[in-house]
Amino acid sequence: MTAISERQQRSYIGAIAAEARVNVELETEGMTLNIGPQHPATHGTLRIIAKLDGEQVVSAEPVMGYMHRGYEKLVEVRTFPQVTTLINRIDWLGNFANEVPFILAAEQLMEIEAPARAQYIRTIFFELSRQANLMLFLGDMGVQLGAITAVFYAFRDREHVLNLMESVTGGRFHPNFDRIGGLKDDLPKGWVEECKGAMVKVRRFCDEIEELLMGNEIFETRTRGIGVIPAEVALGYGLSGANLRASGVDWDLRRDNDYPLAWKDADFKVWTHPDGDSFARYWVRLQEVRESTKIVDQLIENIPAGPIMAKVPRIIKVPAGEAWVSTENPLGEMGYYVVSKGDLGPFRVKIRTASFNNISIVPWVMRGVYVPDVITILASLYFILGDIDR
Amino acid sequence: MTFALELSYWQSTILRIVGVLVAVLIPAGTLVYVFLFKMMSHMQSRLGPMEAGPHGSLQLMAEVGKFLQKEDIVPTKADRTLFTLAPYLVVGTVLLVYLAVPFGPDAYFADLDTGVFYLLAVSSVSVIGVLVAGWASANKYSLMGGLRAAGQLIAYELPMVLAVVGVVIQAGSLNLQHIVSVQAHGEIFGWGGIGNPFILTQIVGFGIFLLATQAELTQTPFDMPIAESELVAGYMTEYSGMRFLLFFIGEFASAGAFAAVAATLFLGGWWLPGFGFDNNAMNIVGPLVMVGKMMFVAFLIFWFRFTYPRFREDQLQTLAWKYLIPLSLVNIMATAVLKVVF
Amino acid sequence: MSRLSSAETTTEEQPAPLVDAARDEMVAALATQLGDAVVESHVAPGRDAWVRVDLSAWDTAARVCREQLGLTYFCYLSAIDWLPSPFGRSEDDSAPTVAPSTDQLDHGVAGGATRFQLLARLVSPTTHLGINLKCDLPDDGLTAPTWSRIFPGADWNEREICEMFGITFAGHPHLVNIYLPGDFEGHPLRKDFPLLSRMVKPWPGLVDVEPMPGEPDEDEEATEAGDEE
C-alpha cells in the first residue's frame, strides 16, 4: 500500500496555488482547453474540460455520454438470448468477455450448468479476448507517448488472435458465441494447433514490445511517477483490474471468485506492482498478456470431450430471482445484476462496467499535472468509450 | 555559380534562384518519399503508398497536386496577415540555409567567410515563423504548440552552436569550403586515405549536433510542439492547402538542410577519397556525394523519429540546459586543448 | 464455497442445507451495528448476501461497511424501478397488460415496500465477500443521503441515478446530468418512460428461432405457415 507520494503532494499544492493565481484579478486568465470529443488521444468520444494555468492542469472534468446507447433500457425489451448480441458491443475490443458474466448470471438463475467442454472453451475464448484487448493497449500507449511504430506491431500480432476467433465464431469483433447453457458451435478441426501457434506469436510480440517500449529510457521518464494512485483511493473509487493491481492490491476475480469456468484448472500467477503509477499499469498489463497465453496453453491441452450445450428448452424463460455475476474482464471488473421475473426477458439489468469507475478517478488524479501527463495517465488507465457510456 | 562562361549578373542570379529551388525541393522530395513513405512504412511492417507510380514514387506529385487544389481557409478570428506570413518565414529561412553549403569545389551559391555563423543565425529565424503561426491561428492548441516550440527551439540553439564550435576550432575557420578542404587534406595518424572527417574526433559534437537538429526540426522525441496525440498538429493545426504544403516542404527541406550541414561539418562534405580537391569533375559528382551523405544523416534522424516516444516539455528543457550544454562545453575545452597539444 | 446446483443432484435427494458461515457473520455484524435500520436480509449460501436497510441509515450503513466490516471496495450504486412496464413486459409479450398499480408490486430478494429501490454493492478485497445493499425510497420523497463523502466513486453513479430515475441525493457536490444533455426531459430508466423506437415501430414478434445445435430446424416450417397470411 503506497502512501501518497511526495511528488503528488507537491503537484496537489501546485494545483491549489495555480488555481489561486488564476483567480487573481490582474493575472492572466487560465485557459480552458477542451480535450475531445474528437481527439487522437481519447479512445473514442471522451471529452475532458481541462482548466490550465500555462502547462499545468488546475482541474480536469470528463464529460461523457457522447456514446450513450441506453443499454439498460434496451435490454428490458429483449429476450435473454437477444441480450447477448447487444452486450457484445459494450467493450468492443475484449469482445467475448462481455457476454460471459451475463450468461453466467442467467444460468445461475436457471440453475443449469453448461457442460465441461463448453466451460473450457469459454475460458479459452475469454483469455483470447483479454489478449486481443490488452495487446492493443500495449501498442497504443506507445502512440499516445509518441512512439508511432509500436502500435503497428500490436495490430499485426493481434490479427493472429482475431483470426482464431473468426475461424470459430465468424466474427472478429462481435463473436456473439455464448449461449445460455453452452456455446453456439464446436471448435473446427485443426483449431487447437493454430491456437498453440498463435500463442507463441503473442508471446514473441510481448517480448518485442517489452524491449522496444518498456526498455526505452524516454518511456520510463514519461511514465514513472506519473499518476500515482494509492490503493485506498483506488478502492474507494472502484478502480478494478490491472489499475488496482498496479497499486498493489492482490485481487484477481479469476482466482478469488468461484466460477463454473475453467480457471480453477489452470495454474496462473496474479501480477501486482507496488508503485501505482503509469509505468506500473503498463507493466502489469504486459505480464497479464503473457500469463494469459500460459493459461490458454494449459487449457487447450485438456479440453474435455462431450456436448457443448446443456439441455435447455427452446424458448428460454429464466425463473424469477436476482443474480450478480462479475468477471475479471480485460478492462477490469465487469458485472451484471440481473433481475428476472420469470419472463422471456430480464426485468432490469444493471451493467457494471470497469471503465466507468476507472475514469471517475480522473478529476482526482489530474490535479496539478502537466498537459502531456494528462495523455499519459488517460492512456495508462485504459478505457473504452463503449464501456464508459454503455 | 561561376562556369567557364561569363554570365551577366541577372543571368547568374536567375540561375542561382532556380538552382536553390532545385537544390531544396529535390532533396526534400526524396527525403519525404524514401523516409516518410517507405522507410516508416517498412519499419511498421506495412507497404506505404503503392498506387501512384511504380512503388508509389509519384505519390509526392499526387500530394502536391492535392494540396494545391484545396480551398484557402483562414479561420475567422485569425490574424490574416500574420497567418499568411508564417509559412513563408519558415520556408524562407530554409532556403537561406542552403545558400552557404558547398556542393562542389565551384558548385556553391555563395562562398561566405563566416559561413557557419551565418548558417546558425539564419536557422534560428524560423522560430519566429513558428511562433507567429501558433499565435495567428486563434486556436488554443496552436498557441500551446507555438509556445512550446519557442521554448524548445531557443533552448536547443545553444547546444547546436556549441557543438559546431568544436568543429570550427579544429578546422580553424568559419568558411564551409575551407572546412571541407581541411577534412579532405587531413590525415589520421599519418594516413591520408580518407582524409580526416571530423566525425572521428568530434564524435561527441556530432551526437550533440544530431540531437539538437532533431529538436530544431521538432521531430520526435522532441516533437512537443506538434505532439500529434495531444495537440492534433500543434502550431500547424489550422493550416490547410498550399500553406500546409509550405510547412510540410519546410519541415523536410530543413531536415535536408541540417543533414547537409552535418555532412559538410562532420562527414567531409562533397569530397570523396580518391578524387583530387580541385578536380572539375567534382562539380558534377560533388552534389551527388552530398546527397548521399545527406541521406545517411537523414536516415539517422528519421530512424530516431519513428522509434522513440516523445519527451515532455520540462524533461526536454532539462536535457538541453543541464546535460547537452555542459557536455558541449567540455567538448570545446577538450578540442581546444588537444588542438594546441597536437 | 460450494455451488448450489450440480449436474449430479437428482430430484429425489434433498441436498443438505448449506450454511455460509462467513456471509452470515458479515450480515449479523452489520445488523448489530445498525440495529433497527436493517429491515430484511437474505443470504444465498455460496453466492451472495443481500441486506435491505432503512433510508435514514443509508449512509451510516456505508460507513459501517467500510470502516467496521472491511468492505472498502466500491463496486457500484444503482436503482431499481419495480413497476412493471405499462408497455408490455418483453417484446414478445403481446398479452394485454394489467394497468400497473404501485401498491401491489412484486419485489425481489430481500423484499421491498416501494416502487423505487436503491441498490449498491460493496466488496472486501481481502475476504472477497460482497454485500448487496438495498433501500426503499418513498414515492413522495425521492431523496437519499449521498455516499460520495464515504466512497468517492459513488459521485458519478449518483449523477447517473439522478438523471435516469429522478432520485436526488442530499449533499452531493455537483448533481448534474452525466450522460444526457442538459435539457433532457424525463427520466429514461423509469418503467413509464417509453422506449421510443418500439413505440414507433412495434416488434414483429417471434419470427425466427435459432435451432439448438444438433436439432432439426422445425420452427422454420411453423413460422412460414404462420407468415402466409
GROMACS .gro file of C-alpha atoms in nm, chain C residues 132-210:
model
   79
  864ASN     CA    1  -2.572  -0.603  -0.184
  865LEU     CA    2  -2.741  -0.319  -0.004
  866LYS     CA    3  -3.094  -0.218  -0.086
  867CYS     CA    4  -3.302   0.070   0.038
  868ASP     CA    5  -3.663   0.169  -0.014
  869LEU     CA    6  -3.743   0.518  -0.130
  870PRO     CA    7  -4.089   0.662  -0.063
  871ASP     CA    8  -4.265   0.786  -0.374
  872ASP     CA    9  -4.318   1.133  -0.235
  873GLY     CA   10  -3.960   1.177  -0.119
  874LEU     CA   11  -3.718   1.051  -0.377
  875THR     CA   12  -3.412   1.175  -0.194
  876ALA     CA   13  -3.136   0.982  -0.031
  877PRO     CA   14  -2.822   1.086   0.154
  878THR     CA   15  -2.515   1.090  -0.063
  879TRP     CA   16  -2.240   0.831  -0.047
  880SER     CA   17  -1.982   1.046  -0.220
  881ARG     CA   18  -1.816   1.153   0.103
  882ILE     CA   19  -1.763   0.791   0.201
  883PHE     CA   20  -1.694   0.632  -0.135
  884PRO     CA   21  -1.575   0.889  -0.389
  885GLY     CA   22  -1.669   0.656  -0.672
  886ALA     CA   23  -2.037   0.698  -0.586
  887ASP     CA   24  -2.024   1.052  -0.718
  888TRP     CA   25  -2.078   0.960  -1.081
  889ASN     CA   26  -2.315   0.675  -1.004
  890GLU     CA   27  -2.541   0.914  -0.814
  891ARG     CA   28  -2.543   1.156  -1.103
  892GLU     CA   29  -2.650   0.874  -1.329
  893ILE     CA   30  -2.927   0.764  -1.094
  894CYS     CA   31  -3.048   1.120  -1.068
  895GLU     CA   32  -3.088   1.166  -1.439
  896MET     CA   33  -3.216   0.817  -1.510
  897PHE     CA   34  -3.461   0.776  -1.223
  898GLY     CA   35  -3.516   1.119  -1.080
  899ILE     CA   36  -3.375   1.036  -0.739
  900THR     CA   37  -3.180   1.323  -0.583
  901PHE     CA   38  -2.902   1.291  -0.333
  902ALA     CA   39  -2.868   1.530  -0.045
  903GLY     CA   40  -2.518   1.661  -0.001
  904HIS     CA   41  -2.388   1.571  -0.343
  905PRO     CA   42  -2.137   1.831  -0.462
  906HIS     CA   43  -2.243   1.858  -0.824
  907LEU     CA   44  -2.563   1.681  -0.921
  908VAL     CA   45  -2.581   1.739  -1.295
  909ASN     CA   46  -2.654   1.508  -1.585
  910ILE     CA   47  -2.378   1.272  -1.674
  911TYR     CA   48  -2.494   1.104  -1.994
  912LEU     CA   49  -2.790   1.302  -2.116
  913PRO     CA   50  -2.785   1.656  -2.248
  914GLY     CA   51  -2.873   1.923  -2.001
  915ASP     CA   52  -3.216   1.994  -2.135
  916PHE     CA   53  -3.340   1.637  -2.148
  917GLU     CA   54  -3.688   1.593  -2.009
  918GLY     CA   55  -3.795   1.284  -1.829
  919HIS     CA   56  -3.617   1.002  -1.658
  920PRO     CA   57  -3.537   0.727  -1.907
  921LEU     CA   58  -3.489   0.425  -1.687
  922ARG     CA   59  -3.827   0.461  -1.522
  923LYS     CA   60  -4.063   0.198  -1.647
  924ASP     CA   61  -4.324   0.450  -1.756
  925PHE     CA   62  -4.077   0.620  -1.987
  926PRO     CA   63  -4.136   0.452  -2.322
  927LEU     CA   64  -3.862   0.321  -2.542
  928LEU     CA   65  -3.939   0.541  -2.836
  929SER     CA   66  -3.803   0.311  -3.104
  930ARG     CA   67  -4.054   0.047  -3.004
  931MET     CA   68  -4.339   0.298  -2.998
  932VAL     CA   69  -4.263   0.398  -3.350
  933LYS     CA   70  -4.229   0.051  -3.489
  934PRO     CA   71  -4.359  -0.236  -3.279
  935TRP     CA   72  -4.163  -0.556  -3.267
  936PRO     CA   73  -4.293  -0.805  -3.523
  937GLY     CA   74  -4.290  -1.096  -3.280
  938LEU     CA   75  -4.105  -1.423  -3.278
  939VAL     CA   76  -4.007  -1.450  -3.640
  940ASP     CA   77  -3.728  -1.699  -3.624
  941VAL     CA   78  -3.578  -1.901  -3.350
  942GLU     CA   79  -3.231  -2.042  -3.393
   0.00000   0.00000   0.00000
